[in-house]
Coordinates of C-alpha atoms in Angstrom, one line a residue:
Chain A
M1 CA -41.6 178.9 -73.8
N2 CA -41.1 182.4 -72.5
P3 CA -44.2 183.8 -71.3
A4 CA -45.1 186.9 -73.7
D5 CA -46.1 188.9 -70.9
L6 CA -43.0 189.1 -69.1
K7 CA -39.9 191.2 -69.3
Y8 CA -36.6 189.7 -69.1
H9 CA -32.7 190.3 -68.1
K10 CA -29.5 189.4 -69.3
E11 CA -28.7 187.5 -66.2
H12 CA -31.6 185.3 -66.9
S13 CA -34.3 186.5 -64.5
W14 CA -38.0 187.6 -65.3
V15 CA -40.2 190.5 -63.9
K16 CA -43.8 190.5 -64.1
V17 CA -45.2 194.0 -63.9
D18 CA -48.3 194.6 -61.8
G19 CA -48.9 198.5 -61.7
N20 CA -45.7 199.8 -59.5
R21 CA -44.7 196.0 -58.1
A22 CA -42.8 193.7 -60.0
T23 CA -42.4 189.9 -59.4
I24 CA -39.1 188.4 -59.8
G25 CA -38.2 184.9 -60.8
I26 CA -35.5 183.2 -62.9
T27 CA -35.8 182.0 -66.5
D28 CA -36.8 178.4 -67.5
Y29 CA -33.1 178.5 -69.3
A30 CA -31.3 179.6 -66.0
Q31 CA -33.2 176.7 -63.9
E32 CA -32.3 174.3 -66.8
S33 CA -28.8 175.4 -67.1
L34 CA -28.4 175.0 -62.9
G35 CA -29.7 171.8 -62.9
D36 CA -31.4 170.3 -59.7
I37 CA -31.8 173.4 -57.4
V38 CA -31.2 172.4 -53.6
Y39 CA -30.9 175.7 -51.7
I40 CA -31.9 179.0 -52.1
D41 CA -30.6 182.0 -49.9
L42 CA -33.5 184.6 -50.0
P43 CA -33.2 188.0 -49.2
E44 CA -35.1 189.6 -46.4
A45 CA -38.2 191.7 -47.1
D46 CA -38.3 195.6 -46.7
A47 CA -34.3 195.2 -48.2
Q48 CA -33.4 197.5 -50.7
V49 CA -32.2 196.3 -54.2
E50 CA -30.9 197.8 -57.2
A51 CA -31.3 196.8 -60.8
D52 CA -28.4 194.5 -61.9
G53 CA -28.2 194.1 -58.1
E54 CA -27.8 190.6 -56.2
I55 CA -31.1 189.2 -54.5
G56 CA -30.4 185.9 -53.7
E57 CA -28.2 183.1 -54.2
I58 CA -29.3 179.5 -55.4
E59 CA -27.3 176.5 -55.1
S60 CA -27.9 173.7 -57.6
T61 CA -26.2 170.3 -57.4
K62 CA -23.9 171.7 -60.6
A63 CA -23.4 175.5 -59.2
T64 CA -24.0 178.3 -57.3
S65 CA -25.5 181.2 -59.1
T66 CA -26.7 184.5 -58.0
V67 CA -30.3 185.9 -59.0
I68 CA -30.1 189.2 -60.4
S69 CA -32.7 192.0 -59.8
P70 CA -33.7 193.8 -63.3
V71 CA -35.2 196.5 -61.5
S72 CA -34.6 198.8 -58.3
G73 CA -36.8 198.8 -55.3
T74 CA -37.8 197.6 -52.2
I75 CA -38.6 193.7 -51.3
V76 CA -42.1 193.8 -50.2
K77 CA -42.7 189.9 -50.5
V78 CA -40.3 186.9 -50.2
N79 CA -41.5 183.3 -51.6
S80 CA -40.2 181.6 -48.2
E81 CA -41.9 178.3 -49.4
L82 CA -38.9 177.8 -51.5
E83 CA -36.8 177.7 -48.5
D84 CA -38.6 174.2 -48.1
T85 CA -39.2 173.4 -51.5
P86 CA -36.1 175.2 -53.6
E87 CA -37.1 172.5 -56.6
T88 CA -40.4 174.3 -57.1
I89 CA -38.3 176.8 -59.2
N90 CA -37.1 173.8 -61.4
E91 CA -41.0 172.5 -61.9
D92 CA -42.4 176.0 -62.2
P93 CA -39.7 178.6 -62.9
Y94 CA -42.6 181.4 -64.5
G95 CA -45.3 180.7 -61.7
K96 CA -45.1 178.9 -58.2
G97 CA -41.1 179.5 -58.6
W98 CA -41.0 183.2 -58.2
I99 CA -38.9 184.6 -55.9
V100 CA -39.3 188.0 -54.6
V101 CA -42.2 190.7 -55.1
V102 CA -40.5 194.5 -55.5
E103 CA -41.8 197.5 -55.0
M104 CA -40.5 199.7 -57.9
D105 CA -38.6 203.0 -57.6
N106 CA -38.1 204.0 -61.0
S107 CA -40.6 201.9 -63.6
S108 CA -38.5 203.4 -66.7
E109 CA -35.8 200.8 -66.0
L110 CA -38.2 198.3 -67.5
S111 CA -37.7 199.9 -71.2
S112 CA -34.1 198.3 -71.0
L113 CA -35.2 194.6 -70.4
M114 CA -36.0 192.3 -73.4
D115 CA -39.4 190.6 -74.4
A116 CA -39.7 187.3 -74.6
E117 CA -38.9 187.0 -78.5
E118 CA -35.5 189.1 -77.9
Y119 CA -34.7 186.8 -74.9
G120 CA -35.3 183.8 -77.1
K121 CA -33.0 185.0 -79.3
F122 CA -30.3 186.2 -76.7
V123 CA -30.8 182.6 -75.2
E124 CA -30.3 181.1 -78.5
E125 CA -26.9 183.5 -79.4
N126 CA -25.2 182.8 -76.3
K127 CA -25.6 178.9 -76.2
Chain B
M1 CA 23.8 156.8 -15.9
A2 CA 20.9 156.2 -13.6
E3 CA 17.4 156.3 -15.4
T4 CA 15.4 159.7 -15.5
K5 CA 12.2 159.4 -13.4
I6 CA 9.6 161.8 -14.8
A7 CA 6.1 162.2 -13.1
I8 CA 3.2 163.5 -15.4
L9 CA 0.5 165.2 -13.8
G10 CA -2.7 164.2 -15.9
A11 CA -3.1 161.1 -18.7
G12 CA -4.9 163.4 -21.3
P13 CA -4.0 163.4 -24.9
G14 CA -0.7 165.5 -23.7
G15 CA 0.3 163.8 -20.7
Y16 CA -0.4 159.9 -21.6
V17 CA 1.5 160.4 -25.2
A18 CA 4.3 162.1 -23.5
A19 CA 4.4 159.2 -21.0
I20 CA 5.1 156.5 -23.8
R21 CA 7.3 158.4 -25.4
A22 CA 9.6 159.0 -22.1
A23 CA 9.5 155.6 -22.0
Q24 CA 10.6 154.6 -25.4
L25 CA 13.5 157.0 -24.3
G26 CA 14.4 154.9 -21.4
A27 CA 12.8 157.2 -18.7
K28 CA 10.8 155.5 -15.5
V29 CA 7.7 157.0 -16.0
T30 CA 4.6 157.7 -13.6
V31 CA 1.6 159.0 -14.3
I32 CA -1.2 160.6 -12.1
E33 CA -4.4 160.8 -13.1
D34 CA -7.8 161.7 -11.3
A35 CA -10.2 160.8 -13.6
E36 CA -9.7 158.7 -16.4
V37 CA -6.8 157.8 -19.2
G38 CA -7.5 159.7 -22.8
G39 CA -8.5 163.1 -20.5
T40 CA -11.3 165.1 -21.6
C41 CA -10.3 164.4 -25.4
L42 CA -11.3 160.5 -24.9
N43 CA -13.7 160.5 -22.2
R44 CA -15.8 163.9 -22.4
G45 CA -14.7 165.6 -25.9
C46 CA -13.2 164.6 -29.2
I47 CA -14.3 161.3 -29.1
P48 CA -17.6 160.8 -27.7
T49 CA -18.7 163.7 -29.6
K50 CA -17.7 161.9 -33.0
T51 CA -19.6 158.9 -31.9
L52 CA -22.5 161.2 -31.7
V53 CA -21.3 163.1 -35.0
A54 CA -21.2 159.1 -36.7
T55 CA -24.6 158.2 -35.5
T56 CA -26.0 161.6 -37.2
E57 CA -24.6 161.1 -40.4
V58 CA -25.8 157.8 -40.9
Y59 CA -29.2 158.7 -39.6
E60 CA -28.8 161.6 -42.3
K61 CA -27.8 159.4 -44.8
V62 CA -30.3 156.7 -44.2
K63 CA -32.9 159.4 -44.7
E64 CA -31.5 160.1 -48.0
A65 CA -31.5 156.1 -49.1
A66 CA -34.1 156.6 -51.9
S67 CA -32.1 159.4 -53.6
F68 CA -29.1 156.6 -53.6
G69 CA -31.6 154.0 -54.9
I70 CA -32.1 152.3 -51.8
E71 CA -35.9 151.9 -50.7
L72 CA -36.5 151.4 -47.0
E73 CA -39.4 150.3 -45.4
G74 CA -40.6 151.9 -42.3
G75 CA -38.2 154.7 -42.3
A76 CA -35.4 155.2 -39.8
K77 CA -35.7 155.8 -36.0
L78 CA -33.1 156.4 -33.6
N79 CA -32.3 154.1 -30.0
I80 CA -31.0 156.6 -27.7
P81 CA -29.6 153.9 -25.5
K82 CA -27.6 151.8 -28.2
I83 CA -26.1 155.3 -29.5
M84 CA -25.1 155.9 -25.8
D85 CA -23.8 152.0 -25.6
R86 CA -21.7 152.6 -28.6
Q87 CA -20.0 155.6 -27.5
S88 CA -19.4 154.0 -24.4
K89 CA -18.0 151.0 -25.8
V90 CA -15.7 153.2 -28.0
I91 CA -14.7 155.0 -25.2
S92 CA -13.7 152.1 -23.2
T93 CA -12.0 150.3 -26.0
L94 CA -9.8 153.5 -26.1
V95 CA -9.1 153.7 -22.6
K96 CA -8.1 150.1 -22.0
G97 CA -6.0 150.4 -25.3
I98 CA -3.6 153.3 -23.3
R99 CA -3.9 151.4 -20.0
G100 CA -2.6 148.4 -22.2
L101 CA 0.0 150.7 -23.6
F102 CA 1.1 151.9 -20.3
K103 CA 1.8 148.4 -18.9
M104 CA 3.7 147.1 -22.2
H105 CA 5.8 150.2 -21.7
G106 CA 6.4 149.8 -17.7
I107 CA 4.6 153.1 -16.9
E108 CA 3.4 153.4 -13.3
L109 CA -0.1 154.9 -13.2
I110 CA -1.3 156.2 -10.3
E111 CA -5.0 156.8 -9.6
G112 CA -5.9 160.2 -7.5
R113 CA -5.3 163.7 -7.6
G114 CA -1.9 165.1 -7.4
A115 CA -0.7 168.2 -6.4
L116 CA 3.0 169.8 -6.2
V117 CA 4.7 170.2 -3.2
D118 CA 7.8 171.5 -4.4
G119 CA 9.5 170.8 -7.7
K120 CA 10.6 167.6 -7.3
N121 CA 7.8 166.1 -5.5
I122 CA 4.1 165.3 -5.9
E123 CA 1.5 164.2 -3.4
V124 CA -1.4 162.2 -4.5
T125 CA -4.8 161.8 -3.0
L126 CA -5.5 158.4 -4.0
K127 CA -8.9 158.1 -5.8
D128 CA -10.0 154.6 -3.9
G129 CA -9.6 156.7 -0.4
S130 CA -6.7 154.6 0.8
G131 CA -5.0 157.7 1.6
K132 CA -1.9 159.7 0.3
R133 CA 1.4 158.8 -1.5
T134 CA 4.3 161.0 -2.6
V135 CA 5.4 160.4 -5.7
T136 CA 9.3 161.9 -6.4
A137 CA 10.9 162.5 -10.0
D138 CA 13.6 164.1 -11.5
K139 CA 11.5 165.9 -14.0
I140 CA 8.0 166.8 -14.0
I141 CA 5.5 167.4 -16.9
I142 CA 1.8 169.2 -15.7
A143 CA -0.7 168.3 -18.3
T144 CA -4.2 169.0 -16.3
G145 CA -5.7 170.5 -19.1
S146 CA -8.9 172.8 -19.3
R147 CA -12.6 172.1 -18.5
P148 CA -15.8 173.9 -19.4
A149 CA -15.9 177.4 -18.6
E150 CA -18.7 178.4 -16.2
I151 CA -20.0 182.0 -15.3
P152 CA -22.2 183.3 -13.2
T153 CA -25.1 184.1 -16.0
F154 CA -24.9 180.2 -16.8
P155 CA -24.9 178.3 -13.4
F156 CA -24.6 174.7 -14.8
D157 CA -27.3 172.5 -13.0
H158 CA -26.0 169.7 -15.3
E159 CA -29.7 169.0 -16.3
K160 CA -31.4 172.4 -17.9
I161 CA -28.6 174.2 -18.0
I162 CA -25.8 172.0 -19.4
S163 CA -21.8 172.1 -20.5
S164 CA -20.6 169.8 -23.4
D165 CA -19.5 167.6 -20.2
D166 CA -23.1 166.9 -19.9
A167 CA -24.1 167.2 -23.5
I168 CA -22.3 163.7 -24.6
C169 CA -24.7 161.9 -22.7
F170 CA -28.6 162.0 -23.2
S171 CA -31.3 159.7 -22.6
A172 CA -33.6 161.8 -25.2
V173 CA -32.8 164.5 -28.1
P174 CA -34.1 167.9 -26.7
K175 CA -37.1 169.1 -28.7
R176 CA -35.6 172.6 -28.2
I177 CA -32.3 173.4 -27.3
L178 CA -30.5 176.9 -27.1
I179 CA -26.6 177.2 -27.3
V180 CA -24.9 179.6 -25.9
G181 CA -21.5 180.1 -28.3
A182 CA -21.6 179.3 -32.1
G183 CA -18.1 178.3 -31.8
V184 CA -16.5 174.8 -32.7
I185 CA -18.1 173.0 -29.7
G186 CA -21.7 174.6 -30.2
S187 CA -21.6 174.4 -33.7
E188 CA -20.7 170.8 -33.4
F189 CA -23.4 169.8 -31.0
A190 CA -25.9 172.4 -33.2
C191 CA -25.2 169.8 -35.9
V192 CA -25.6 166.5 -33.9
F193 CA -28.9 167.7 -32.1
K194 CA -30.4 169.3 -35.1
G195 CA -29.5 166.0 -37.2
M196 CA -30.9 163.7 -34.5
G197 CA -34.3 165.2 -34.5
S198 CA -34.5 168.4 -32.2
E199 CA -37.3 170.8 -33.3
E200 CA -35.8 173.8 -32.7
V201 CA -31.7 174.9 -32.3
T202 CA -30.8 178.0 -31.6
M203 CA -27.1 179.2 -31.6
V204 CA -26.7 182.7 -29.9
E205 CA -23.3 184.1 -30.6
L206 CA -21.9 187.4 -29.2
M207 CA -19.6 187.5 -32.2
P208 CA -20.7 188.9 -35.9
R209 CA -20.2 185.4 -37.2
C210 CA -20.3 181.8 -36.3
L211 CA -17.0 179.7 -36.0
S212 CA -15.7 183.8 -35.2
T213 CA -11.8 182.2 -35.7
E214 CA -12.1 180.4 -38.8
D215 CA -11.4 182.1 -42.6
P216 CA -14.5 184.3 -42.7
E217 CA -15.7 182.9 -45.9
I218 CA -15.7 179.5 -44.2
S219 CA -17.9 181.1 -41.2
E220 CA -20.3 182.5 -44.0
M221 CA -20.6 179.1 -45.9
M222 CA -21.0 177.4 -42.7
A223 CA -24.0 179.8 -41.7
R224 CA -25.6 178.8 -45.0
E225 CA -25.2 175.1 -44.0
F226 CA -26.9 176.1 -40.5
K227 CA -29.6 177.9 -42.5
K228 CA -30.2 174.7 -44.7
K229 CA -30.6 172.5 -41.6
K230 CA -32.9 175.1 -40.0
I231 CA -30.6 175.6 -36.8
K232 CA -31.2 179.2 -36.0
L233 CA -28.1 181.5 -35.9
I234 CA -28.3 184.5 -33.8
L235 CA -25.0 186.8 -34.3
N236 CA -24.0 189.9 -32.3
A237 CA -26.4 188.8 -28.9
K238 CA -25.4 188.3 -25.7
I239 CA -27.5 186.4 -23.2
E240 CA -28.2 188.4 -19.9
K241 CA -30.1 185.9 -18.0
V242 CA -31.2 182.3 -17.7
T243 CA -34.2 181.2 -15.7
V244 CA -35.1 177.8 -14.9
N245 CA -39.2 178.1 -15.2
D246 CA -41.5 175.7 -12.9
D247 CA -42.7 173.7 -16.0
G248 CA -39.3 172.8 -16.4
T249 CA -38.4 174.9 -19.9
V250 CA -35.6 177.4 -19.7
T251 CA -36.2 181.1 -20.7
S252 CA -33.1 183.1 -22.1
Y253 CA -32.9 186.7 -21.7
M254 CA -31.0 188.6 -24.4
E255 CA -29.9 192.0 -24.3
G256 CA -32.4 194.3 -25.8
G257 CA -35.4 192.2 -24.7
A258 CA -35.6 189.6 -26.8
T259 CA -36.3 185.8 -25.3
V260 CA -35.8 182.3 -26.2
V261 CA -37.5 179.5 -24.4
S262 CA -36.3 176.2 -24.9
D263 CA -35.9 172.7 -22.9
Q264 CA -32.2 172.7 -22.3
V265 CA -29.6 175.5 -22.6
L266 CA -26.2 174.3 -23.6
V267 CA -23.3 176.4 -22.9
S268 CA -20.1 176.6 -24.8
I269 CA -18.4 179.8 -24.2
G270 CA -14.9 178.3 -24.0
R271 CA -12.8 176.5 -21.8
A272 CA -11.4 177.0 -18.4
L273 CA -7.6 175.9 -17.6
N274 CA -7.0 173.5 -14.6
T275 CA -4.0 175.4 -13.2
K276 CA -5.6 176.1 -9.4
G277 CA -5.4 173.3 -6.5
I278 CA -2.6 171.3 -8.1
G279 CA 0.5 172.9 -5.9
I280 CA 1.9 175.6 -8.4
E281 CA 2.3 178.0 -5.7
N282 CA 4.8 175.7 -3.9
T283 CA 7.0 175.9 -7.0
A284 CA 8.5 178.6 -9.0
V285 CA 6.0 177.9 -11.6
K286 CA 4.3 181.2 -12.8
L287 CA 0.9 181.6 -14.2
G288 CA 0.2 184.1 -16.7
K289 CA -3.2 186.4 -16.7
R290 CA -5.6 183.6 -17.8
G291 CA -4.2 181.3 -15.3
E292 CA -2.4 179.5 -18.0
I293 CA 1.2 178.1 -17.1
L294 CA 3.8 179.7 -18.4
V295 CA 6.4 178.0 -20.2
N296 CA 9.5 179.0 -22.8
E297 CA 10.1 177.3 -26.2
Y298 CA 11.2 174.3 -24.6
M299 CA 7.9 173.7 -23.0
E300 CA 9.8 174.2 -19.7
T301 CA 8.0 176.5 -16.8
E302 CA 10.0 179.0 -14.5
E303 CA 10.7 176.2 -12.1
P304 CA 13.9 174.3 -13.9
G305 CA 12.7 170.7 -14.4
I306 CA 8.9 171.6 -14.6
Y307 CA 7.6 171.6 -18.1
A308 CA 4.0 171.8 -18.8
I309 CA 2.1 171.0 -22.1
G310 CA -1.4 171.1 -23.7
D311 CA -4.4 173.2 -22.6
C312 CA -3.1 174.4 -19.4
V313 CA -0.4 176.4 -21.0
G314 CA -3.5 178.4 -22.6
G315 CA -2.6 178.4 -26.6
I316 CA -4.7 176.7 -28.9
M317 CA -6.2 174.3 -27.3
L318 CA -6.2 170.9 -29.5
A319 CA -5.6 167.8 -28.7
H320 CA -2.9 166.9 -31.0
L321 CA -1.1 170.1 -30.2
A322 CA -1.1 168.8 -26.5
S323 CA 0.3 165.6 -27.8
A324 CA 3.1 167.4 -30.0
E325 CA 3.9 169.7 -27.1
G326 CA 4.3 166.4 -25.0
L327 CA 6.8 164.8 -27.6
C328 CA 8.8 168.1 -27.5
A329 CA 9.0 168.3 -23.5
V330 CA 10.0 164.6 -23.3
E331 CA 12.6 165.3 -26.0
N332 CA 13.7 168.0 -24.0
I333 CA 14.2 166.5 -20.8
M334 CA 16.0 163.7 -22.0
H335 CA 18.2 165.3 -24.3
G336 CA 18.5 168.6 -22.4
N337 CA 16.3 171.5 -24.1
V338 CA 17.6 170.7 -27.4
K339 CA 14.1 171.1 -29.3
K340 CA 12.3 174.4 -29.7
M341 CA 8.2 173.7 -29.8
D342 CA 7.3 174.4 -33.7
Y343 CA 3.8 175.9 -34.0
R344 CA 3.9 176.5 -37.7
V345 CA 1.9 173.9 -39.2
I346 CA -1.1 173.1 -37.0
P347 CA -4.1 171.3 -38.8
A348 CA -7.3 171.5 -37.1
G349 CA -10.9 169.9 -37.5
I350 CA -14.3 171.2 -37.0
F351 CA -16.7 168.1 -36.9
T352 CA -19.5 170.0 -38.2
L353 CA -22.0 168.4 -40.9
P354 CA -20.0 169.2 -43.3
E355 CA -16.5 168.9 -41.6
I356 CA -14.2 171.9 -41.8
G357 CA -10.4 171.1 -42.0
S358 CA -8.1 174.0 -41.9
V359 CA -4.3 174.8 -41.3
G360 CA -2.3 178.1 -41.3
L361 CA -3.2 181.4 -41.8
R362 CA -7.0 182.7 -42.4
E363 CA -7.2 185.7 -45.2
H364 CA -8.1 188.0 -42.5
E365 CA -4.7 187.0 -40.5
A366 CA -2.9 187.4 -43.8
N367 CA -4.0 190.9 -44.1
D368 CA -3.6 191.7 -40.3
K369 CA 0.1 190.6 -40.7
G370 CA 0.4 192.6 -44.0
I371 CA 1.3 189.9 -46.2
K372 CA 0.2 190.0 -49.6
V373 CA -1.5 187.2 -50.9
K374 CA -3.4 185.2 -53.7
I375 CA -6.4 183.1 -53.4
G376 CA -7.2 180.1 -54.9
R377 CA -11.0 178.4 -54.6
F378 CA -12.8 175.5 -55.4
A379 CA -16.2 174.1 -55.1
L380 CA -16.5 170.3 -54.1
R381 CA -19.9 170.3 -55.8
G382 CA -17.3 170.4 -59.1
L383 CA -16.1 167.0 -58.3
G384 CA -17.1 163.6 -59.8
K385 CA -16.3 161.9 -56.7
A386 CA -18.7 164.8 -54.4
Q387 CA -21.4 164.1 -57.1
A388 CA -21.1 160.1 -56.8
M389 CA -21.2 160.7 -52.7
N390 CA -23.8 163.4 -52.9
E391 CA -21.7 165.3 -50.7
L392 CA -21.9 169.0 -52.6
A393 CA -21.7 171.4 -50.0
G394 CA -18.3 172.9 -49.1
M395 CA -15.3 174.6 -50.9
V396 CA -11.4 174.5 -50.7
K397 CA -10.0 177.8 -50.1
V398 CA -6.0 178.1 -50.7
I399 CA -3.9 181.4 -49.1
A400 CA -0.7 181.7 -51.1
D401 CA 2.0 184.5 -50.7
A402 CA 1.6 186.7 -53.9
E403 CA 5.1 187.2 -54.2
T404 CA 6.8 183.5 -53.2
D405 CA 3.6 181.1 -54.0
K406 CA 4.3 179.4 -50.6
I407 CA 1.3 178.2 -49.4
L408 CA 0.2 179.7 -46.0
G409 CA -3.0 178.5 -45.1
V410 CA -5.8 176.1 -46.8
H411 CA -9.3 176.2 -45.4
I412 CA -12.1 173.5 -46.2
M413 CA -15.6 172.9 -45.5
G414 CA -16.7 169.7 -47.0
A415 CA -17.2 165.7 -46.4
H416 CA -13.8 164.3 -45.2
S417 CA -11.9 167.6 -45.3
T418 CA -10.7 166.9 -41.7
D419 CA -8.8 164.1 -43.1
F420 CA -7.5 165.3 -46.7
I421 CA -6.3 168.7 -45.0
H422 CA -3.5 166.9 -44.4
E423 CA -2.1 167.2 -47.9
A424 CA -2.2 170.5 -47.3
A425 CA -0.1 170.6 -43.9
V426 CA 2.3 168.3 -45.6
A427 CA 2.9 170.7 -48.5
M428 CA 2.9 173.5 -45.8
A429 CA 5.7 171.8 -43.4
M430 CA 7.7 171.0 -46.7
G431 CA 7.7 175.0 -47.6
A432 CA 5.6 174.1 -51.0
T433 CA 4.2 176.6 -53.3
S434 CA 0.4 176.3 -54.7
K435 CA 2.0 175.6 -58.1
Q436 CA 3.9 172.4 -57.2
V437 CA 0.7 171.0 -55.2
A438 CA -1.3 172.1 -58.3
E439 CA 1.4 169.9 -60.5
M440 CA 1.3 167.1 -58.2
I441 CA -0.8 164.4 -59.6
H442 CA -4.1 163.7 -57.7
S443 CA -5.9 160.2 -57.8
H444 CA -9.4 160.2 -59.3
P445 CA -11.9 160.5 -58.5
T446 CA -11.3 161.6 -55.0
L447 CA -12.0 164.5 -52.8
A448 CA -8.4 165.3 -52.5
E449 CA -8.9 166.8 -56.1
S450 CA -10.1 169.7 -54.8
V451 CA -7.2 170.7 -53.0
M452 CA -5.3 170.5 -56.7
E453 CA -7.9 172.6 -58.2
A454 CA -7.9 175.4 -55.6
M455 CA -4.2 175.1 -56.2
E456 CA -4.6 175.6 -59.7
D457 CA -7.0 178.3 -59.1
V458 CA -4.7 180.5 -57.2
H459 CA -2.9 180.8 -60.7
G460 CA -6.3 181.2 -62.7
M461 CA -5.9 177.5 -64.1
A462 CA -8.2 175.1 -62.5
I463 CA -10.1 173.0 -64.8
H464 CA -13.3 172.5 -63.6
V465 CA -14.0 176.0 -62.8
P466 CA -15.5 178.2 -66.0
P467 CA -13.3 181.3 -66.8
A468 CA -15.4 184.2 -66.0
M469 CA -16.8 182.4 -62.3
G470 CA -16.0 184.7 -59.4
K471 CA -16.0 182.1 -56.8

């Protein structure tokens, strides 16, 4: 299930907030839809990201898909282990499959995101 | 009518093909070659590199065996001497093939270095040391080709600082190799060495993208494949100096201060034309700025009766283009200048892993010409055949004229694309529209279906593309 302590973006990414820092990944629904992930194109640390902007690209056996950032800010950490083991995203999308940590510019952006229940409904409606 | 005597300087893919066609048309043909028939293509280029690519491909597949449901005990191990043996065998089979064809067509092969004495005579210094011989002909075709370009920054020692000629033969896979130039040759070798187990492969490229003459989207896709393979690609970078260190390693010094240490440096920065030392000055043949032999649209030089073809005329350096120019030159020699060389449709292959097949205009070239275009794309992973083969990387990009729908260019990255690009080439040669190709029934399941889908996508009608997907 989608963890209750996360916020969700309609492009199927999640954010976990810790102070001014936001850890970002893709949702279980996203990894399930993509199928076996074979590659992730990760951003560079220090890069600037915009809310609704692209932070990376994921290739699965089925499709190529962009990872959308739910918040604006500066990327301070990149999960470079995914380069060698992108399948971690399939195995643990809300844990070891995290993608980046962003130092947020504007935490008010979080209010436009969905909570777990809203996201669950959103996915059901869009299936 | 007396038979036409034709002398051909060089037996590469230009010269030998011209020789056979000339013989078919009834000429008396003499070919002069100072190395081996087949030229760079067969002995130091296309063919030996393709045997290495083939080995690399098998090796990579074997490593994936488990995912195909094959259990291998003990794993796979490369046997370099056997790889080199196989390469030699393939080359010698093909060399013998050409020599056999020469014999059967009554083509005389003189082994030695030829130089023009005037417009009708070539003096040959025989390879066996038995002296000199003069060949007299009514018409001459110069097909002397090219060689790896060498510049003072990278003086070849053929061991640590090597050219592509040296790179095809090795006794061990280099642990760390730096490749200067991420063009066709550099990119192919990068895939071979990395695939065969080099720990560090670094390509340094002056331009802002790899394979800089290809369509930008293809370059970008290939750059991603390099990233997947952990081939390091450094763009917009210039190497100022390389030094061979006492411990046998090589240090490359880049502009801006960075250095890369490797065991070998492969220099693949282009090719130099073989137009010196062949007696051009004894004729009216003129050379261009880069030393290329100037020819007219009939492939004839400024000296009437002397034709030139292939790399030495300085155009796009492709074996099959040299052959086509050879056929054109021979036709004009035998029938009076009747045939203009047609450069409209030239398919080309890059044998990276995955490979790249392309024909016609790239998107940026169409833009530069001010042509309004419509683009169709299709990702190979959308095909059943690609899934079954586990060859998912790549795409087809179609560039069509926005007004007439005529196909202007097709660019494919993906397994076997150098083969199925020819569907696009035929379509372009026939002046087809993208709609016509889209409507042609394509066999299922094949990789060629991707061409159909991309042609459909020009009109937003590809079947296996989700409607909202941008690419």
